[in-house]
Tab-separated table of C-alpha atoms and ligand atoms in Angstrom:
chain	number	residue	atom	x	y	z
P	66	UNK	CA	-182.833	99.992	-100.349
P	67	UNK	CA	-182.137	96.438	-101.466
P	68	UNK	CA	-178.664	95.228	-100.585
P	69	UNK	CA	-177.201	91.712	-100.772
P	70	UNK	CA	-178.112	91.090	-97.123
P	71	UNK	CA	-181.715	92.061	-97.692
P	72	UNK	CA	-182.466	89.416	-100.327
P	73	UNK	CA	-184.157	86.032	-100.191
P	74	UNK	CA	-181.104	84.577	-101.956
P	75	UNK	CA	-178.804	85.603	-99.143
P	76	UNK	CA	-181.041	84.272	-96.367
P	77	UNK	CA	-181.783	81.048	-98.241
P	78	UNK	CA	-178.109	80.385	-98.918
P	79	UNK	CA	-177.230	80.960	-95.271
P	80	UNK	CA	-179.966	78.639	-94.116
P	81	UNK	CA	-178.962	75.952	-96.595
P	82	UNK	CA	-175.386	76.104	-95.275
P	83	UNK	CA	-176.512	75.868	-91.636
P	84	UNK	CA	-175.317	72.559	-90.139
P	85	UNK	CA	-178.116	72.731	-87.532
P	86	UNK	CA	-180.925	73.391	-90.033
P	87	UNK	CA	-182.556	69.967	-89.482
P	88	UNK	CA	-183.369	70.770	-85.862
P	89	UNK	CA	-186.141	73.138	-86.949
P	90	UNK	CA	-188.060	70.117	-88.263
P	91	UNK	CA	-187.971	68.638	-84.769
P	92	UNK	CA	-190.215	71.434	-83.421
P	93	UNK	CA	-193.905	72.242	-83.630
P	94	UNK	CA	-194.324	75.765	-84.939
P	95	UNK	CA	-197.622	77.580	-84.304
P	96	UNK	CA	-199.348	78.605	-87.502
P	97	UNK	CA	-200.450	82.042	-88.600
P	98	UNK	CA	-202.908	82.115	-91.484
P	99	UNK	CA	-201.807	78.623	-92.439
P	100	UNK	CA	-198.036	79.199	-92.440
P	101	UNK	CA	-195.549	78.848	-89.582
P	102	UNK	CA	-195.281	81.891	-87.370
P	103	UNK	CA	-191.995	83.742	-87.198
P	104	UNK	CA	-191.435	82.799	-83.581
P	105	UNK	CA	-188.891	84.997	-81.799
P	106	UNK	CA	-190.113	84.366	-78.278
P	107	UNK	CA	-187.888	81.516	-77.178
P	108	UNK	CA	-186.689	83.888	-74.461
P	109	UNK	CA	-190.143	83.520	-72.920
P	110	UNK	CA	-191.432	80.072	-73.873
P	111	UNK	CA	-189.449	77.798	-76.154
P	112	UNK	CA	-191.228	75.806	-78.849
P	113	UNK	CA	-192.354	72.243	-78.260
P	114	UNK	CA	-189.892	69.591	-79.448
P	115	UNK	CA	-191.880	66.940	-81.308
P	116	UNK	CA	-190.079	64.362	-79.164
P	117	UNK	CA	-191.576	65.746	-75.928
P	118	UNK	CA	-194.915	63.995	-76.408
P	119	UNK	CA	-193.375	60.516	-76.447
P	120	UNK	CA	-191.609	61.149	-73.132
P	121	UNK	CA	-194.825	62.414	-71.537
P	122	UNK	CA	-196.803	59.509	-72.973
P	123	UNK	CA	-194.217	57.084	-71.673
P	124	UNK	CA	-194.948	58.331	-68.151
P	125	UNK	CA	-198.712	58.219	-68.675
P	126	UNK	CA	-198.498	54.691	-70.098
P	127	UNK	CA	-196.297	53.494	-67.280
P	128	UNK	CA	-198.691	54.990	-64.757
P	129	UNK	CA	-201.640	53.334	-66.523
P	130	UNK	CA	-200.082	49.901	-66.758
P	131	UNK	CA	-197.968	49.742	-63.616
P	132	UNK	CA	-199.309	52.373	-61.191
P	133	UNK	CA	-197.149	52.409	-58.057
P	134	UNK	CA	-194.754	49.823	-59.484
P	135	UNK	CA	-193.668	52.459	-62.004
P	136	UNK	CA	-191.420	53.862	-59.295
P	137	UNK	CA	-189.223	50.786	-59.391
P	138	UNK	CA	-189.244	49.232	-62.858
P	139	UNK	CA	-187.189	49.802	-65.959
P	140	UNK	CA	-184.638	52.382	-66.975
P	141	UNK	CA	-187.029	55.299	-66.663
P	142	UNK	CA	-188.369	54.341	-63.231
P	143	UNK	CA	-189.660	57.324	-61.300
P	144	UNK	CA	-187.531	56.711	-58.224
P	145	UNK	CA	-184.419	57.836	-60.059
P	146	UNK	CA	-186.088	59.759	-62.880
P	147	UNK	CA	-184.390	63.103	-62.177
P	148	UNK	CA	-181.037	61.367	-62.609
P	149	UNK	CA	-181.892	60.795	-66.281
P	150	UNK	CA	-181.505	64.514	-66.939
P	151	UNK	CA	-178.563	65.139	-64.644
P	152	UNK	CA	-175.595	64.450	-66.933
P	153	UNK	CA	-176.877	66.233	-70.049
P	154	UNK	CA	-177.965	69.160	-67.899
P	155	UNK	CA	-174.517	69.360	-66.340
P	156	UNK	CA	-173.072	69.490	-69.883
P	157	UNK	CA	-175.299	72.405	-70.860
P	158	UNK	CA	-174.287	74.506	-67.841
P	159	UNK	CA	-170.630	73.385	-67.671
P	160	UNK	CA	-170.822	71.665	-64.299
P	161	UNK	CA	-170.109	68.317	-62.697
P	162	UNK	CA	-173.102	65.998	-62.532
P	163	UNK	CA	-173.311	66.157	-58.746
P	164	UNK	CA	-173.417	69.968	-58.888
P	165	UNK	CA	-176.795	70.122	-60.682
P	166	UNK	CA	-180.314	69.039	-59.966
P	167	UNK	CA	-183.630	69.541	-61.741
P	168	UNK	CA	-186.256	70.426	-59.170
P	169	UNK	CA	-189.069	72.866	-58.257
P	170	UNK	CA	-189.312	76.161	-60.108
P	171	UNK	CA	-186.816	78.981	-60.396
P	172	UNK	CA	-188.112	81.237	-57.629
P	173	UNK	CA	-188.514	78.310	-55.238
P	174	UNK	CA	-184.925	77.287	-55.914
P	175	UNK	CA	-183.761	80.849	-55.389
P	176	UNK	CA	-185.415	80.881	-51.970
P	177	UNK	CA	-183.824	77.546	-51.082
P	178	UNK	CA	-180.426	78.871	-52.091
P	179	UNK	CA	-180.890	82.118	-50.168
P	180	UNK	CA	-181.901	80.176	-47.061
P	181	UNK	CA	-178.572	78.359	-47.202
P	182	UNK	CA	-176.235	80.908	-48.697
P	183	UNK	CA	-177.474	84.191	-47.304
P	184	UNK	CA	-176.077	84.095	-43.797
P	185	UNK	CA	-175.826	87.680	-42.581
P	186	UNK	CA	-173.326	88.549	-39.862
P	187	UNK	CA	-173.033	91.737	-37.800
P	188	UNK	CA	-170.646	93.213	-40.396
P	189	UNK	CA	-172.107	91.658	-43.544
P	190	UNK	CA	-175.810	92.009	-44.073
P	191	UNK	CA	-176.163	93.347	-47.617
P	192	UNK	CA	-177.342	91.633	-50.794
P	193	UNK	CA	-176.259	93.263	-54.055
P	194	UNK	CA	-178.398	92.953	-57.195
P	195	UNK	CA	-178.731	94.837	-60.459
P	196	UNK	CA	-181.272	97.681	-60.449
P	197	UNK	CA	-184.231	96.609	-62.572
P	198	UNK	CA	-183.734	92.943	-61.765
P	199	UNK	CA	-186.515	90.527	-62.648
P	200	UNK	CA	-189.350	91.239	-60.193
P	201	UNK	CA	-189.499	87.704	-58.816
P	202	UNK	CA	-185.806	87.856	-57.901
P	203	UNK	CA	-186.283	91.163	-56.190
P	204	UNK	CA	-189.326	89.912	-54.282
P	205	UNK	CA	-187.405	86.802	-53.238
P	206	UNK	CA	-184.412	88.785	-52.007
P	207	UNK	CA	-186.502	91.448	-50.286
P	208	UNK	CA	-188.676	88.877	-48.555
P	209	UNK	CA	-185.602	86.969	-47.370
P	210	UNK	CA	-184.241	90.166	-45.848
P	211	UNK	CA	-187.544	90.836	-44.102
P	212	UNK	CA	-187.728	87.227	-42.971
P	213	UNK	CA	-184.402	87.739	-41.176
P	214	UNK	CA	-185.721	90.937	-39.618
P	215	UNK	CA	-183.482	93.161	-41.733
P	216	UNK	CA	-184.784	96.361	-43.346
P	217	UNK	CA	-184.417	96.096	-47.145
P	218	UNK	CA	-183.865	99.842	-47.497
P	219	UNK	CA	-180.582	99.371	-45.597
P	220	UNK	CA	-179.560	95.941	-46.805
P	221	UNK	CA	-180.636	95.662	-50.449
P	222	UNK	CA	-178.115	97.335	-52.738
P	223	UNK	CA	-179.332	97.877	-56.286
P	224	UNK	CA	-176.569	98.789	-58.709
P	225	UNK	CA	-177.679	101.309	-61.316
P	226	UNK	CA	-176.573	100.747	-64.917
P	227	UNK	CA	-173.970	103.204	-66.188
P	228	UNK	CA	-174.323	102.796	-69.947
P	229	UNK	CA	-176.818	104.897	-71.934
P	230	UNK	CA	-179.207	102.060	-72.823
P	231	UNK	CA	-179.426	100.673	-69.319
P	232	UNK	CA	-176.553	98.199	-69.614
P	233	UNK	CA	-173.597	97.769	-67.261
P	234	UNK	CA	-169.883	98.162	-67.854
P	235	UNK	CA	-167.696	95.675	-66.003
P	236	UNK	CA	-166.002	98.646	-64.340
P	237	UNK	CA	-169.334	99.692	-62.858
P	238	UNK	CA	-169.951	96.232	-61.424
P	239	UNK	CA	-166.402	96.035	-60.075
P	240	UNK	CA	-166.736	99.483	-58.554
P	241	UNK	CA	-170.033	98.629	-56.846
P	242	UNK	CA	-168.631	95.399	-55.414
P	243	UNK	CA	-165.519	97.243	-54.217
P	244	UNK	CA	-167.496	100.112	-52.730
P	245	UNK	CA	-169.870	97.905	-50.735
P	246	UNK	CA	-167.468	94.985	-50.262
P	247	UNK	CA	-167.072	94.972	-46.459
P	248	UNK	CA	-170.820	94.803	-45.862
P	249	UNK	CA	-171.710	92.376	-48.668
P	250	UNK	CA	-173.048	88.988	-47.660
P	251	UNK	CA	-174.233	87.948	-51.100
P	252	UNK	CA	-174.337	88.995	-54.744
P	253	UNK	CA	-177.163	87.832	-57.002
P	254	UNK	CA	-176.554	88.632	-60.656
P	255	UNK	CA	-178.186	87.532	-63.929
P	256	UNK	CA	-176.324	85.545	-66.572
P	257	UNK	CA	-178.278	87.486	-69.214
P	258	UNK	CA	-180.379	90.460	-68.138
P	259	UNK	CA	-183.982	89.837	-69.110
P	260	UNK	CA	-184.868	93.341	-70.316
P	261	UNK	CA	-181.671	94.440	-72.074
P	262	UNK	CA	-180.364	91.042	-73.192
P	263	UNK	CA	-176.913	91.898	-71.825
P	264	UNK	CA	-174.718	88.861	-71.023
P	265	UNK	CA	-172.164	89.065	-68.234
P	266	UNK	CA	-168.709	87.708	-67.503
P	267	UNK	CA	-169.798	85.398	-64.702
P	268	UNK	CA	-166.321	84.205	-63.830
P	269	UNK	CA	-165.157	87.768	-63.311
P	270	UNK	CA	-168.196	88.661	-61.210
P	271	UNK	CA	-167.646	85.573	-59.053
P	272	UNK	CA	-163.969	86.447	-58.699
P	273	UNK	CA	-164.726	90.018	-57.665
P	274	UNK	CA	-167.473	88.931	-55.277
P	275	UNK	CA	-165.325	86.316	-53.593
P	276	UNK	CA	-162.394	88.726	-53.324
P	277	UNK	CA	-164.771	91.038	-51.458
P	278	UNK	CA	-165.758	88.186	-49.134
P	279	UNK	CA	-169.282	87.663	-50.505
P	280	UNK	CA	-171.181	84.601	-51.681
P	281	UNK	CA	-172.019	84.790	-55.403
P	282	UNK	CA	-175.137	83.319	-57.015
P	283	UNK	CA	-176.530	83.641	-60.531
P	284	UNK	CA	-179.991	83.701	-62.074
P	285	UNK	CA	-179.515	81.964	-65.419
P	286	UNK	CA	-183.123	82.024	-66.637
P	287	UNK	CA	-182.099	83.847	-69.824
P	288	UNK	CA	-178.625	82.363	-70.056
P	289	UNK	CA	-179.107	78.595	-70.052
P	290	UNK	CA	-179.301	77.232	-73.575
P	291	UNK	CA	-178.594	80.740	-74.851
P	292	UNK	CA	-174.949	81.441	-74.000
P	293	UNK	CA	-172.184	78.920	-73.236
P	294	UNK	CA	-171.804	78.453	-69.492
P	295	UNK	CA	-168.912	77.114	-67.446
P	296	UNK	CA	-170.547	77.176	-64.061
P	297	UNK	CA	-168.059	75.013	-62.244
P	298	UNK	CA	-165.073	76.984	-63.503
P	299	UNK	CA	-166.818	80.283	-62.854
P	300	UNK	CA	-166.538	79.445	-59.172
P	301	UNK	CA	-170.092	80.606	-58.461
P	302	UNK	CA	-171.485	79.319	-55.182
P	303	UNK	CA	-174.928	78.624	-56.602
P	304	UNK	CA	-177.107	79.242	-59.634
P	305	UNK	CA	-180.771	78.802	-60.487
P	306	UNK	CA	-182.621	78.720	-63.792
P	307	UNK	CA	-185.790	77.601	-65.537
P	308	UNK	CA	-186.234	75.189	-68.445
P	309	UNK	CA	-189.193	76.698	-70.260
P	310	UNK	CA	-187.257	79.324	-72.244
P	311	UNK	CA	-184.254	78.189	-74.292
P	312	UNK	CA	-184.491	74.669	-72.874
P	313	UNK	CA	-187.867	74.138	-74.587
P	314	UNK	CA	-189.360	72.019	-71.818
P	315	UNK	CA	-192.832	73.480	-71.666
P	316	UNK	CA	-194.830	75.979	-69.613
P	317	UNK	CA	-193.875	75.945	-65.937
P	318	UNK	CA	-191.320	73.177	-66.564
P	319	UNK	CA	-189.331	71.826	-63.636
P	320	UNK	CA	-186.408	74.197	-63.009
P	321	UNK	CA	-182.699	73.716	-62.306
P	322	UNK	CA	-180.187	74.456	-59.607
P	323	UNK	CA	-176.387	74.399	-59.295
P	324	UNK	CA	-174.417	74.177	-56.089
P	325	UNK	CA	-170.652	74.310	-56.452
P	326	UNK	CA	-168.890	71.159	-55.290
P	327	UNK	CA	-167.096	73.061	-52.545
P	328	UNK	CA	-170.510	73.157	-50.829
P	329	UNK	CA	-171.365	69.526	-51.598
P	330	UNK	CA	-171.252	68.537	-47.951
P	331	UNK	CA	-172.108	71.918	-46.563
P	332	UNK	CA	-173.332	72.180	-42.995
P	333	UNK	CA	-175.124	75.421	-43.816
P	334	UNK	CA	-178.727	75.580	-42.695
P	335	UNK	CA	-181.211	74.495	-45.320
P	336	UNK	CA	-184.898	73.911	-45.703
P	337	UNK	CA	-185.073	70.147	-45.850
P	338	UNK	CA	-187.416	67.572	-47.345
P	339	UNK	CA	-187.236	63.810	-47.572
P	340	UNK	CA	-186.046	63.730	-51.183
P	341	UNK	CA	-182.882	65.620	-50.162
P	342	UNK	CA	-182.035	62.954	-47.637
P	343	UNK	CA	-179.172	60.640	-48.343
P	344	UNK	CA	-180.500	57.987	-50.716
P	345	UNK	CA	-179.412	55.109	-48.508
P	346	UNK	CA	-181.506	56.490	-45.652
P	347	UNK	CA	-184.482	58.041	-47.393
P	348	UNK	CA	-186.717	55.023	-47.069
P	349	UNK	CA	-185.667	54.043	-43.593
P	350	UNK	CA	-188.192	56.693	-42.597
P	351	UNK	CA	-186.069	57.816	-39.672
P	352	UNK	CA	-186.423	61.170	-37.923
P	353	UNK	CA	-182.945	62.447	-38.850
P	354	UNK	CA	-182.007	64.303	-41.990
P	355	UNK	CA	-178.575	63.628	-43.493
P	356	UNK	CA	-178.450	65.552	-46.744
P	357	UNK	CA	-177.339	63.751	-49.881
P	358	UNK	CA	-174.005	65.162	-51.064
P	359	UNK	CA	-174.142	67.758	-53.825
P	360	UNK	CA	-177.038	69.695	-55.302
P	361	UNK	CA	-179.455	66.792	-54.781
P	362	UNK	CA	-179.276	67.411	-51.067
P	363	UNK	CA	-181.429	70.495	-51.580
P	364	UNK	CA	-184.366	68.568	-53.053
P	365	UNK	CA	-187.568	68.706	-51.066
P	366	UNK	CA	-190.102	66.440	-52.689
P	367	UNK	CA	-190.283	63.523	-55.047
P	368	UNK	CA	-190.207	65.247	-58.419
P	369	UNK	CA	-193.216	65.847	-60.702
P	370	UNK	CA	-192.375	63.192	-63.262
P	371	UNK	CA	-194.819	64.494	-65.874
P	372	UNK	CA	-193.216	67.932	-65.577
P	373	UNK	CA	-189.727	66.517	-65.982
P	374	UNK	CA	-190.478	64.335	-68.985
P	375	UNK	CA	-190.226	67.013	-71.748
P	376	UNK	CA	-186.816	68.074	-70.463
P	377	UNK	CA	-185.491	64.684	-71.586
P	378	UNK	CA	-186.500	65.412	-75.183
P	379	UNK	CA	-184.917	68.840	-75.046
P	380	UNK	CA	-181.644	67.709	-73.508
P	381	UNK	CA	-181.366	65.013	-76.133
P	382	UNK	CA	-181.444	67.797	-78.729
P	383	UNK	CA	-178.795	69.811	-76.906
P	384	UNK	CA	-176.568	66.734	-76.735
P	385	UNK	CA	-176.854	66.266	-80.496
P	386	UNK	CA	-176.639	69.918	-81.495
P	387	UNK	CA	-173.891	70.801	-78.956
P	388	UNK	CA	-173.554	74.149	-77.218
P	389	UNK	CA	-170.546	75.381	-79.277
P	390	UNK	CA	-172.367	74.755	-82.590
P	391	UNK	CA	-175.510	76.459	-81.276
P	392	UNK	CA	-173.443	79.412	-80.149
P	393	UNK	CA	-171.751	79.729	-83.550
P	394	UNK	CA	-175.148	79.779	-85.270
P	395	UNK	CA	-176.546	82.139	-82.679
P	396	UNK	CA	-173.818	84.698	-83.269
P	397	UNK	CA	-174.411	84.499	-87.017
P	398	UNK	CA	-178.202	84.772	-86.740
P	399	UNK	CA	-178.309	87.593	-84.225
P	400	UNK	CA	-175.487	89.297	-86.118
P	401	UNK	CA	-177.653	89.114	-89.247
P	402	UNK	CA	-180.597	90.663	-87.427
P	403	UNK	CA	-178.383	93.419	-86.071
P	404	UNK	CA	-176.831	94.112	-89.474
P	405	UNK	CA	-180.231	94.323	-91.179
P	406	UNK	CA	-181.641	96.620	-88.507
P	407	UNK	CA	-178.609	98.919	-88.877
P	408	UNK	CA	-178.853	98.833	-92.643
P	409	UNK	CA	-182.617	99.026	-93.190
P	410	UNK	CA	-184.338	100.213	-90.023
P	411	UNK	CA	-182.025	102.539	-88.124
P	412	UNK	CA	-184.561	105.368	-88.536
P	413	UNK	CA	-187.204	103.447	-86.562
P	414	UNK	CA	-185.446	100.901	-84.349
P	415	UNK	CA	-182.786	101.385	-81.733
P	416	UNK	CA	-180.960	98.348	-80.337
P	417	UNK	CA	-180.533	98.443	-76.581
P	418	UNK	CA	-178.536	95.190	-76.283
P	419	UNK	CA	-174.722	95.488	-76.418
P	420	UNK	CA	-173.192	95.150	-79.885
P	421	UNK	CA	-170.279	92.932	-78.843
P	422	UNK	CA	-171.219	89.239	-79.260
P	423	UNK	CA	-169.493	88.408	-75.961
P	424	UNK	CA	-171.893	90.725	-74.140
P	425	UNK	CA	-175.111	89.226	-75.457
P	426	UNK	CA	-176.902	85.997	-76.293
P	427	UNK	CA	-179.431	85.636	-79.102
P	428	UNK	CA	-181.877	88.282	-77.841
P	429	UNK	CA	-181.923	91.836	-79.167
P	430	UNK	CA	-183.948	94.296	-77.139
P	431	UNK	CA	-185.273	97.077	-79.295
P	432	UNK	CA	-186.795	100.513	-78.701
P	433	UNK	CA	-188.990	102.093	-81.323
P	434	UNK	CA	-188.451	105.739	-82.342
P	435	UNK	CA	-191.362	107.858	-81.157
P	436	UNK	CA	-191.735	106.138	-77.778
P	437	UNK	CA	-194.010	103.661	-76.101
P	438	UNK	CA	-197.161	104.161	-78.185
P	439	UNK	CA	-195.316	103.698	-81.479
P	440	UNK	CA	-193.607	100.690	-79.958
P	441	UNK	CA	-196.950	99.138	-79.019
P	442	UNK	CA	-198.296	99.891	-82.494
P	443	UNK	CA	-195.360	98.143	-84.162
P	444	UNK	CA	-195.592	95.213	-81.781
P	445	UNK	CA	-199.242	94.718	-82.633
P	446	UNK	CA	-198.615	95.162	-86.356
P	447	UNK	CA	-195.968	92.432	-86.245
P	448	UNK	CA	-198.246	90.050	-84.353
P	449	UNK	CA	-200.986	90.624	-86.944
P	450	UNK	CA	-198.456	89.554	-89.620
P	451	UNK	CA	-197.490	86.391	-87.750
P	452	UNK	CA	-194.195	87.782	-86.469
P	453	UNK	CA	-193.979	87.231	-82.742
P	454	UNK	CA	-191.636	89.000	-80.340
P	455	UNK	CA	-192.538	90.023	-76.828
P	456	UNK	CA	-193.123	93.292	-75.076
P	457	UNK	CA	-191.470	94.343	-71.845
P	458	UNK	CA	-192.628	97.474	-70.087
P	459	UNK	CA	-192.024	100.291	-70.370
P	460	UNK	CA	-190.914	100.332	-74.011
P	461	UNK	CA	-188.894	97.323	-75.130
P	462	UNK	CA	-189.621	94.723	-77.819
P	463	UNK	CA	-187.545	91.603	-77.368
P	464	UNK	CA	-186.636	89.646	-80.487
P	465	UNK	CA	-184.795	86.393	-79.927
P	466	UNK	CA	-183.663	84.385	-82.953
P	467	UNK	CA	-183.109	81.003	-81.325
P	468	UNK	CA	-180.389	78.963	-83.051
P	469	UNK	CA	-182.142	75.657	-82.359
P	470	UNK	CA	-185.084	76.507	-84.630
P	471	UNK	CA	-184.983	80.006	-86.120
P	472	UNK	CA	-183.617	80.843	-89.567
P	473	UNK	CA	-182.179	83.702	-91.569
P	474	UNK	CA	-185.456	83.655	-93.507
P	475	UNK	CA	-187.295	84.369	-90.229
P	476	UNK	CA	-185.040	87.359	-89.607
P	477	UNK	CA	-185.695	88.662	-93.102
P	478	UNK	CA	-189.461	88.356	-92.596
P	479	UNK	CA	-189.198	90.369	-89.388
P	480	UNK	CA	-187.191	93.142	-91.058
P	481	UNK	CA	-189.593	93.285	-94.004
P	482	UNK	CA	-192.587	93.438	-91.675
P	483	UNK	CA	-191.085	96.387	-89.771
P	484	UNK	CA	-190.167	98.144	-93.027
P	485	UNK	CA	-193.736	97.593	-94.272
P	486	UNK	CA	-195.166	99.157	-91.111
P	487	UNK	CA	-192.832	102.128	-91.354
P	488	UNK	CA	-193.666	102.650	-95.010
P	489	UNK	CA	-197.412	102.340	-94.377
P	490	UNK	CA	-197.861	99.206	-96.495
N	550	PLP	C1	-184.794	86.368	-64.963
N	550	PLP	C2	-185.942	85.623	-64.369
N	550	PLP	N1	-185.924	85.305	-63.067
N	550	PLP	C3	-186.958	84.659	-62.490
N	550	PLP	C4	-188.066	84.294	-63.219
N	550	PLP	C5	-189.207	83.616	-62.520
N	550	PLP	O1	-189.301	82.295	-62.877
N	550	PLP	P1	-190.354	81.270	-62.219
N	550	PLP	O2	-191.726	81.777	-62.494
N	550	PLP	O3	-190.080	80.016	-62.962
N	550	PLP	O4	-190.042	81.185	-60.770
N	550	PLP	C6	-188.125	84.582	-64.578
N	550	PLP	C7	-189.295	84.219	-65.394
N	550	PLP	O5	-189.412	84.478	-66.553
N	550	PLP	C8	-187.035	85.278	-65.161
N	550	PLP	O6	-187.048	85.628	-66.460
């Protein structure tokens, strides 16, 4: 059935009216049979901004021509290089500059945060997470419990989803926090759940967690650059994230970390390294560690400058595009995908992600009628047509129209490719 939504004219007109349309030209799109892929996998690895190469080359050139002096010369000297990304990063996550730092990788940062913020007492030993959390988070939490000599089967609380597609109502989360409140030491919750694409009200979760007497931390791997964040105002104690998904900073990019300013001068235990030492003392090479105030006090090592460089290109794009404009486009684009699936493909695709825009980012997680094998078959069919989503076991295809570079025309190509598969074309 051809409706207005399902026409090239509609998609083309929407794309022509998109105030962010020029950003697509700033990315390198992989080709499929000579034409750009329909790339819906920004939830896994964002595309390369064309500007990234210049930032990497700048570091290589500086290294070549100055070697060790590169630490101390010019605006992009390596000694203070991580500070170049601090302000724009703080803007993207809604934090003060001293509350954020780019360092390490996500799981490393999570461990560092748990070392400081998970302080079990006789009464409060439990960590509460969502059932089905990203495996690395679960491994991190479980290993921290074991490291403290606590049995995970008694101290790890995994909240089961209460909605039919594996999503959570706020009432369920509130109930779980209330039920376990007196024994909760810490809550670790995602900003956007990786498998279902559900986005959460972080301020409310932090409020509930604090009211119960727990520390509250967030994993924002799928939230940063995808949904607007107000980390400072949310009141969260800490948050961690990566930059290789919606922040388009390349495979294994240096990650990020937020520590709320109320902990800026925290005396909590921490795993220390020289780069977290107060800047005035770092090079005195003394035996004592006096942590720098704010998130930077959790740094361990001098940062991998080559790994940080692409983040500068990406943050420059976020500064120009702005989070509110990206969000407005994202709602339109994902809304278009949802509308076309409902209109054209409801016999074969079932959307798992919540329908309310406030409860999701750009990603729609989709199950295919007929189960896992049919799902795999469709996934492979799409890939063979140059339409790339990703597969998450046991049976979910994730499709993420990213507002920075995807278009309505991309969405239309996806829907036509699924319809073609269904109709045996
Ligand atoms: C939700 C979530 N948490 C943690 C991780 C692990 O990240 P890393 O390998 O950067 O530590 C990922 C990776 O995709 C993720 O999606």
